Coordinates of C-alpha atoms (C1' of nucleotides) in Angstrom, one line a residue:
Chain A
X1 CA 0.0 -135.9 17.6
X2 CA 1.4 -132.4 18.7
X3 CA -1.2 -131.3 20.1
X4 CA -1.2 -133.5 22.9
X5 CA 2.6 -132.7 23.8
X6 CA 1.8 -128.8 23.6
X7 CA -1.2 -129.3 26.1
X8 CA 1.0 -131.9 28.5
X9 CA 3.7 -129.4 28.3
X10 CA 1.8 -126.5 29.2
X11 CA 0.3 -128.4 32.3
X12 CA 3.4 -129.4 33.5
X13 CA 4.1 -125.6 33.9
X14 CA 1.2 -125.6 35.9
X15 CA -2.0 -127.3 36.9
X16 CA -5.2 -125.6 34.4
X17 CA -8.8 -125.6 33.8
X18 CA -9.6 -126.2 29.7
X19 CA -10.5 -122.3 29.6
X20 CA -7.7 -121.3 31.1
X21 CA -5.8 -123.7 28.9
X22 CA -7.1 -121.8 26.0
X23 CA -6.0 -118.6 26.6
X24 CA -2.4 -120.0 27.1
X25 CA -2.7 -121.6 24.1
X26 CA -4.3 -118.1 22.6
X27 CA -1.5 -115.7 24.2
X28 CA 2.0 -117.9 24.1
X29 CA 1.2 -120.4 21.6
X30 CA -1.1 -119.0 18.5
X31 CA 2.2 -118.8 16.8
X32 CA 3.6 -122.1 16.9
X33 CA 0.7 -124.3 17.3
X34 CA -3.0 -122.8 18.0
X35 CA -5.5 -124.8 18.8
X36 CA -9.5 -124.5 18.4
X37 CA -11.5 -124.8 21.8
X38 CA -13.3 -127.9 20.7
X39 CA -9.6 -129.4 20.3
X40 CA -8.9 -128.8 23.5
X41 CA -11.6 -130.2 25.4
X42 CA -11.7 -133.3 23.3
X43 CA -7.9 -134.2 23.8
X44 CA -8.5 -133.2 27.7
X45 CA -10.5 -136.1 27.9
X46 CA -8.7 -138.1 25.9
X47 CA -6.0 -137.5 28.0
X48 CA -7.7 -137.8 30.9
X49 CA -8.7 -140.9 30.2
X50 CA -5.2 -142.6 28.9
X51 CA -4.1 -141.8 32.7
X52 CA -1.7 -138.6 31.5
X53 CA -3.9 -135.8 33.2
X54 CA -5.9 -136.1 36.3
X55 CA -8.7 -133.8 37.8
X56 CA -7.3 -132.2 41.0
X57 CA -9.8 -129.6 41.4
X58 CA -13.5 -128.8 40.7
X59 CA -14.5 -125.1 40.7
X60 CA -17.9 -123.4 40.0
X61 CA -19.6 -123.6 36.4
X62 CA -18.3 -127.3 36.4
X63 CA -14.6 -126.0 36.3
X64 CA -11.8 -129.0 36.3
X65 CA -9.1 -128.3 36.9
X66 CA -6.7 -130.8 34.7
X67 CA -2.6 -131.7 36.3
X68 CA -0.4 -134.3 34.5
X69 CA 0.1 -136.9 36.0
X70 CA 3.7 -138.6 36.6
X71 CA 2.6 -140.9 33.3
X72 CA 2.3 -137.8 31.5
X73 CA 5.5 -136.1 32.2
X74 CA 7.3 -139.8 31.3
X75 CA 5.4 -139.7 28.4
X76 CA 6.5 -135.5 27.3
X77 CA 9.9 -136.6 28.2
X78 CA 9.8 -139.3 25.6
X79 CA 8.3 -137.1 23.2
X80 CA 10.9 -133.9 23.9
X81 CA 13.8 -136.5 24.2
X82 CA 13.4 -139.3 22.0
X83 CA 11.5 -138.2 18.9
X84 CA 12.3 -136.3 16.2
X85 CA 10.1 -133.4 15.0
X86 CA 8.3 -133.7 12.3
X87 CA 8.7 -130.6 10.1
X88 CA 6.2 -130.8 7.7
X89 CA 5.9 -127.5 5.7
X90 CA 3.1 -126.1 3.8
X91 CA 3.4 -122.8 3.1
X92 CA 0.6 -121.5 0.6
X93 CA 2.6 -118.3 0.4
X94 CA 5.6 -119.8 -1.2
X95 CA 2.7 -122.1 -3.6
X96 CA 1.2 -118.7 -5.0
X97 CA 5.4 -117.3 -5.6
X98 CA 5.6 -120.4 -8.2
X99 CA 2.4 -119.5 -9.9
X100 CA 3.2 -116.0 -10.2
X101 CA 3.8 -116.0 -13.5
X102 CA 0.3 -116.3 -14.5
X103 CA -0.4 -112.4 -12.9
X104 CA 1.3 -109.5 -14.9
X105 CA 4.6 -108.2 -13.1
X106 CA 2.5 -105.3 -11.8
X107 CA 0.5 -107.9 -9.8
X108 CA 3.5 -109.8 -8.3
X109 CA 5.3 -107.5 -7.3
X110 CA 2.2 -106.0 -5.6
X111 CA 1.5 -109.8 -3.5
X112 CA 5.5 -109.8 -2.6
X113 CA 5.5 -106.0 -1.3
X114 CA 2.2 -107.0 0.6
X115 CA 4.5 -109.5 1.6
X116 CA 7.1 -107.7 2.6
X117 CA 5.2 -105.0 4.7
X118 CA 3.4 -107.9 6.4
X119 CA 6.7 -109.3 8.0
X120 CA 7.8 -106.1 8.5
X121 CA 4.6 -105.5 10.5
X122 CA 5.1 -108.5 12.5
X123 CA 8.3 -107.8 12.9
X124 CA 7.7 -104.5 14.7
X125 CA 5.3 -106.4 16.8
X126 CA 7.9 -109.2 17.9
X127 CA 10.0 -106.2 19.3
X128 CA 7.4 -104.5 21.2
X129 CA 6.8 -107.8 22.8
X130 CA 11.2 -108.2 23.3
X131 CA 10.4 -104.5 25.6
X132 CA 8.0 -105.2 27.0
X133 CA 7.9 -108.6 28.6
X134 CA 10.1 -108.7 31.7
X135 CA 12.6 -111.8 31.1
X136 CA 12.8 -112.9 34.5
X137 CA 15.5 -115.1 34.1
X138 CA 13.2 -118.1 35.0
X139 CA 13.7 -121.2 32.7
X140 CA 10.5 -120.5 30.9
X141 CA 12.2 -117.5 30.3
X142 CA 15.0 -118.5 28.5
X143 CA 12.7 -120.8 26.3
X144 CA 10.5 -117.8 25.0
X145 CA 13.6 -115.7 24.5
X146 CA 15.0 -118.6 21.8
X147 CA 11.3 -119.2 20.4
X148 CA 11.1 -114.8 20.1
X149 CA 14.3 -114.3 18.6
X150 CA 13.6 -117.0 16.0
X151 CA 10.3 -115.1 15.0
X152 CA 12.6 -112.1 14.9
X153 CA 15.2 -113.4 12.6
X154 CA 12.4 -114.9 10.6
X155 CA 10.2 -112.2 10.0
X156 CA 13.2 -109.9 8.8
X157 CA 14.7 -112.8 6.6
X158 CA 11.0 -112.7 4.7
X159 CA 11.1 -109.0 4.6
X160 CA 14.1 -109.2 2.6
X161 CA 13.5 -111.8 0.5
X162 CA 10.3 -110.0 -0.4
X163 CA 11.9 -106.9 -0.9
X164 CA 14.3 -108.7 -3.0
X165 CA 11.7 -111.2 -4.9
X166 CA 9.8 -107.9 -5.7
X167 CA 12.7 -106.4 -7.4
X168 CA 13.6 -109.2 -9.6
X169 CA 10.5 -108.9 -10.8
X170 CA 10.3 -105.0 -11.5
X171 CA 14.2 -105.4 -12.5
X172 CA 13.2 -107.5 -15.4
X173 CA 9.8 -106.2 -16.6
X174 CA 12.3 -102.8 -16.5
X175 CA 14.7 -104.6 -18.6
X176 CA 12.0 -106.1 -21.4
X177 CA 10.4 -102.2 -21.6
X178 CA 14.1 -101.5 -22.4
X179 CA 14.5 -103.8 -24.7
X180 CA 11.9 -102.2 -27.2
Chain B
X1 CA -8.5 -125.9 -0.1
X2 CA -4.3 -124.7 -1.5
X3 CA -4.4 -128.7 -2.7
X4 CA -6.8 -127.7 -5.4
X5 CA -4.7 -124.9 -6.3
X6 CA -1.6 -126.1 -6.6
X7 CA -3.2 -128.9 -9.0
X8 CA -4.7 -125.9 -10.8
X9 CA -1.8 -124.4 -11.2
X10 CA 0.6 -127.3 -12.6
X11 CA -1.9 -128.3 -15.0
X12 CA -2.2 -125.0 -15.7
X13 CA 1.2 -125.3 -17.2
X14 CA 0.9 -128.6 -18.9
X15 CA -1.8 -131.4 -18.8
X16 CA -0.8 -134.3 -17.3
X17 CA -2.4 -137.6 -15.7
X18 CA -2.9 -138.2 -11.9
X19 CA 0.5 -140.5 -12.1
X20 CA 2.3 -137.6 -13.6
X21 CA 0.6 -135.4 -11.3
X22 CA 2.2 -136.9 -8.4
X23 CA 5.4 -137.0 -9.9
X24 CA 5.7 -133.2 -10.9
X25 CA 4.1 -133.1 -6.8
X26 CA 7.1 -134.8 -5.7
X27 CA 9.8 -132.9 -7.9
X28 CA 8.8 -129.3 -7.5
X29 CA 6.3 -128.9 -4.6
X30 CA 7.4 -131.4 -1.9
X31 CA 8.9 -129.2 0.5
X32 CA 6.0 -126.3 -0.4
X33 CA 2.9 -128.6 -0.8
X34 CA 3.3 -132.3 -0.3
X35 CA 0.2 -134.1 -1.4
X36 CA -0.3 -138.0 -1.1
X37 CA -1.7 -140.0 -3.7
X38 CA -5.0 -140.4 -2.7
X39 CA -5.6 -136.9 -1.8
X40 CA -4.5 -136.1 -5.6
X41 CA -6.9 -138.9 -7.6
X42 CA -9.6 -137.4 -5.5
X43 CA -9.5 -134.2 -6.0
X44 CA -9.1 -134.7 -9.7
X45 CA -12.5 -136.2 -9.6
X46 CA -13.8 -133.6 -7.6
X47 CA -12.3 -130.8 -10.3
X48 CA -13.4 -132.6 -13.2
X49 CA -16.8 -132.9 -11.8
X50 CA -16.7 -129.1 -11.0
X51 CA -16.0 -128.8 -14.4
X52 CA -12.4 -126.7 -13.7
X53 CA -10.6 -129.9 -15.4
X54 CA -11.3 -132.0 -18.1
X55 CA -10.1 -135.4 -19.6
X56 CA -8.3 -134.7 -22.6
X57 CA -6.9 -138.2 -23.4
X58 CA -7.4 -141.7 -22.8
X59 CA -4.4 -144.0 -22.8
X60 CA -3.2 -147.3 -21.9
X61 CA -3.7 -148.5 -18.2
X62 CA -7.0 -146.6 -18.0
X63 CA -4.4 -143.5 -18.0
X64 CA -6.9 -140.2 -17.9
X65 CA -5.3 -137.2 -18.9
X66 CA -6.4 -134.1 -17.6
X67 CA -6.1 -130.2 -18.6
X68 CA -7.5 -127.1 -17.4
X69 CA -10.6 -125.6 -18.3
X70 CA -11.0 -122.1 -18.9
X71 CA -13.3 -122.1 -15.9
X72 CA -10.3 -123.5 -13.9
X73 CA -8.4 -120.8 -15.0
X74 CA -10.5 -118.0 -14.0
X75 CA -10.7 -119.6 -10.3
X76 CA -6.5 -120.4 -10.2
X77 CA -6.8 -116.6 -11.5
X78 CA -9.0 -115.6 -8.5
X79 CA -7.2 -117.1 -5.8
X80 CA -4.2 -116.3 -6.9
X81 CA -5.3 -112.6 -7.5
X82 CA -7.9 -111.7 -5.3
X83 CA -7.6 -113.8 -2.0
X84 CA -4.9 -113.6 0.4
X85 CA -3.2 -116.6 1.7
X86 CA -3.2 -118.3 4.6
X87 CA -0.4 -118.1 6.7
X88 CA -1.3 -120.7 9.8
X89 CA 2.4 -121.9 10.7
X90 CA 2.4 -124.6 12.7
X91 CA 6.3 -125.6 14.0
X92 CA 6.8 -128.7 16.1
X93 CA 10.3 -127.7 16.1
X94 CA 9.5 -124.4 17.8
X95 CA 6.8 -125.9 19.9
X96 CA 9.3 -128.4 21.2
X97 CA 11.7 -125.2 22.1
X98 CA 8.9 -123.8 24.7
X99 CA 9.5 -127.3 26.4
X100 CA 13.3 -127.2 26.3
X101 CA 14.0 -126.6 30.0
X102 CA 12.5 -130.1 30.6
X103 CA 15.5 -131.2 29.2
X104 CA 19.0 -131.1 30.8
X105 CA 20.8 -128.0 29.2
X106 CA 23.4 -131.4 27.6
X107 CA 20.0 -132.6 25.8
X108 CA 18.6 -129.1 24.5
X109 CA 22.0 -128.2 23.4
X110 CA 21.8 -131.1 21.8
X111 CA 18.9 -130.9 20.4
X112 CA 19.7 -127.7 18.9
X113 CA 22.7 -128.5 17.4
X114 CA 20.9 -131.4 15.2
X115 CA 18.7 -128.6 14.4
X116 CA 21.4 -126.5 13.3
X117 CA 23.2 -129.6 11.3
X118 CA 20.0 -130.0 9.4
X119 CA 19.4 -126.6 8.4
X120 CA 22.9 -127.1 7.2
X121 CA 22.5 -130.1 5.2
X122 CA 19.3 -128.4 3.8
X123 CA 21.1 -125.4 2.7
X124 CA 23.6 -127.7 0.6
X125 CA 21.1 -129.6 -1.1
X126 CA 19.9 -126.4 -2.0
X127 CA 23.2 -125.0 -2.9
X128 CA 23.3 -128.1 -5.2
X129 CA 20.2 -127.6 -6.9
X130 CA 20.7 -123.7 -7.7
X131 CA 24.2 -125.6 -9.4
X132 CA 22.5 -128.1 -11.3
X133 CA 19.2 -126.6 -12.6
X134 CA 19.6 -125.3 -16.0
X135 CA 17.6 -121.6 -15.1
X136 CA 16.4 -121.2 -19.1
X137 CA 15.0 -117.8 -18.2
X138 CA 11.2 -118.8 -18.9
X139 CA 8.7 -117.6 -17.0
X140 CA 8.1 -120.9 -14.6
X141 CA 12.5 -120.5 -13.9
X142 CA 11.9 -116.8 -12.6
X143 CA 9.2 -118.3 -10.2
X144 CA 11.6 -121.0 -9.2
X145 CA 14.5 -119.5 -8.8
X146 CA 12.3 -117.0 -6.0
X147 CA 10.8 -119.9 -4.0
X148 CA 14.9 -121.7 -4.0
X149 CA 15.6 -118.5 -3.0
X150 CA 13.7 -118.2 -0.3
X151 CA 14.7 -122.0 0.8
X152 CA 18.3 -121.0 0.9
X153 CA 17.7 -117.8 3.5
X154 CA 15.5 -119.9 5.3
X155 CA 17.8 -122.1 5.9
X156 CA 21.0 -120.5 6.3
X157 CA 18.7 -118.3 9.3
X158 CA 17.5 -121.8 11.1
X159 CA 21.1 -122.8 10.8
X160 CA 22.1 -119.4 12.6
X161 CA 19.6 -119.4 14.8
X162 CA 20.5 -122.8 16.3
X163 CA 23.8 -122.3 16.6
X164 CA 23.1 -119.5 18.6
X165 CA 20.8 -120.9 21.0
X166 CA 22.5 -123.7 21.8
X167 CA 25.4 -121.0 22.8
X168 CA 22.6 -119.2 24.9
X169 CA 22.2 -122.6 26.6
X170 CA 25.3 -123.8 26.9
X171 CA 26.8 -120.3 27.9
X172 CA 23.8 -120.0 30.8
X173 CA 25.6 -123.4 31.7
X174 CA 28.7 -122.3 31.9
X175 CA 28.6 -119.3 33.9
X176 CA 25.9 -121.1 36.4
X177 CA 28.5 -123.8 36.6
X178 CA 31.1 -121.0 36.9
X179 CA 29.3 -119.8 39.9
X180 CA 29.3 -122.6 42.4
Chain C
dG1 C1' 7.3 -165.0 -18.2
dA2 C1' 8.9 -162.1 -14.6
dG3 C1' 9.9 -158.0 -12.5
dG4 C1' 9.4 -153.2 -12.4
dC5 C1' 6.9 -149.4 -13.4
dC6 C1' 2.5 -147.2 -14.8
dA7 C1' -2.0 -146.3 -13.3
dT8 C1' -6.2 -145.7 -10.7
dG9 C1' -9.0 -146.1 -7.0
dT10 C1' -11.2 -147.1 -2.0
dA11 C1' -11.4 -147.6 3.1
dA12 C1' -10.2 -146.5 7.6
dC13 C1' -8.4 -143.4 10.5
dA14 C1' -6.4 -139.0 12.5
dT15 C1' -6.5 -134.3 12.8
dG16 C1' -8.4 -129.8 12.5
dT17 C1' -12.2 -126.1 11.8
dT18 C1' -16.7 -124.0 12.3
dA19 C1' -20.9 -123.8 14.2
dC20 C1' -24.2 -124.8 17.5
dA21 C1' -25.9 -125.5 22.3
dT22 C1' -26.2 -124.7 27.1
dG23 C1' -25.8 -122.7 31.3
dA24 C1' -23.5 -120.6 35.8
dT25 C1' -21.2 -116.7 38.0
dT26 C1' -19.7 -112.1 38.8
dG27 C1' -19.6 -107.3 38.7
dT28 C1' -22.1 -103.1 38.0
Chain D
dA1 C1' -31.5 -107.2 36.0
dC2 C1' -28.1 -107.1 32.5
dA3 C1' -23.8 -107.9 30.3
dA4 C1' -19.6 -109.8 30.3
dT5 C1' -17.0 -113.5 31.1
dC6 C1' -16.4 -118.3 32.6
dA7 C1' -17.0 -122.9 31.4
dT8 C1' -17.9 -127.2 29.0
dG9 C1' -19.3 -129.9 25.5
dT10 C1' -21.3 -132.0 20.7
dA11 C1' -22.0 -132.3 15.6
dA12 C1' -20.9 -131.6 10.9
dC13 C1' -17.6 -131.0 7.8
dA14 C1' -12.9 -130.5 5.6
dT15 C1' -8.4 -132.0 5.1
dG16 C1' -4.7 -135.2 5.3
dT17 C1' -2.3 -139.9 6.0
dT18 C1' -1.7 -144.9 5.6
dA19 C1' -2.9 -149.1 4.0
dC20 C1' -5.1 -151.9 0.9
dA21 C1' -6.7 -153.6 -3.7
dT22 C1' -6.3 -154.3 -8.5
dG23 C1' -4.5 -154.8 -12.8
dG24 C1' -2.2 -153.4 -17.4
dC25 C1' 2.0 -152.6 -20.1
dC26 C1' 6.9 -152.9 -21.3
dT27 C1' 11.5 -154.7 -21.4
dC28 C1' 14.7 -158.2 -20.8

DNA sequence: GAGGCCATGTAACATGTTACATGATTGT
DNA sequence: ACAATCATGTAACATGTTACATGGCCTC
């Protein structure tokens, strides 16, 4: 029930309507846990309801505006401080690596260098966004700088693995041609 | 629909039964594709009737074994081949980083450091396995020894990573302390 | 004959995605 | 007046988890 503790923890930043909710979720969290609009307005009310958020403000086009209430911030606290994360990992990218065998070498290595420039990529984006965003010292601050620099560290540790994965492939369809 | 694949792609190997299904699940794909038991009997009816398994075998205990059709084949081929894969990551690990400064800096350091310790312990069940596993130079070892790999570099990065931001944290700590 | 493993399946629920539906307000 | 954006919500469907239910076979 993540989803719940992202939206709590964003309002505890600050009060927000569901839209504006959305594009929080849409610029600082896509990457660690996006949500679909239809999410969000269901667990608003939801939450809303279980006493966590409140309405503190109605704006035009039926805006409400959500806060968390005292309950809710007990009830991220527990979450943050008493509960362990559940790391459940799918990852269909590593599921295709241990079928690979069934496309010809050409073909894997072509899906790990697509691999590889696709971290790469990402990886130039993560450092456009390390020049560009002013760290302001703030808290919140320091908490994007550890979430960034993990995206950083990942995205070249996959690069390289690729890059590597890719040539343990070519390496030994090299090495049968040889043989014959 | 990866579930589907992955069940493709083991029985692509060898048939099996739903039981063995789960086992070979719980040996090789855990940390890449954990399936339940229910999901897996399910979705061996559902393949079967899409005619991309079949029941090879009957034997005691109602046991059903199942192999891949040709058909199955050319769509494990397809997907593997011709579509790209997913890559929604979802971290509650990361997420709960965002959220750190609601800690005291003593918790997320904390927090971090059991991070770090588990990445450890991770790494050296890994370590073990790479020991242990008899890599017979088949094709299916290649493909194994990538995605283990990958596991170790993952791993030995998280571990990394942790340690360091627990230093960012405690180090902001120590130099606001270090101020008053 | 008893306990452990083999073996399959269903039901209820939680979570997540896509598509649809509706309409107000603001800026040009 | 038109388009873009703000704003909320519902419905249908897909996927995944947990718990329940049942019973056969094998070894000691």
């Amino acid at each position: 029930m993540s989803l719940r503790h992202a939206m709590l923890g964003l309002l505890a930043e600050r009060p927000s309507s569901g839209y504006d909710l959305m594009k929080r979720f849409e610029t600082s969290l896509t990457n660690v846990w996006p949500a679909t609009q239809s999410q969000v307005y269901g667990e608003l009310g939801k939450l809303a309801k279980a006493g966590l958020l409140e309405v503190v403000a109605e704006g035009p086009r039926g805006r409400k505006e959500y806060a968390i209430t005292p309950e809710g911030r007990a009830e991220l606290r527990h979450w943050l401080a008493e509960t362990r994360p559940d790391r459940s990992r799918r990852s269909e990218m590593l599921l295709r690596v241990f079928f690979l065998d069934l496309l010809t070498p050409l073909e894997a290595v072509a899906y790990l260098s697509t691999e590889a420039e696709r971290a790469a990529s990402l990886r130039a984006d993560l450092e456009q966004v390390k020049e560009q965003v002013q760290w302001d010292d703030g808290p919140l601050s320091v908490n994007g700088r550890l979430a960034l620099e993990y995206g950083l560290r990942l995205s070249a540790m996959q690069e390289e693995w690729a890059r590597w994965a890719a040539e343990q492939i070519g390496g030994t369809q090299a090495a049968e041609a040889g043989k014959s």
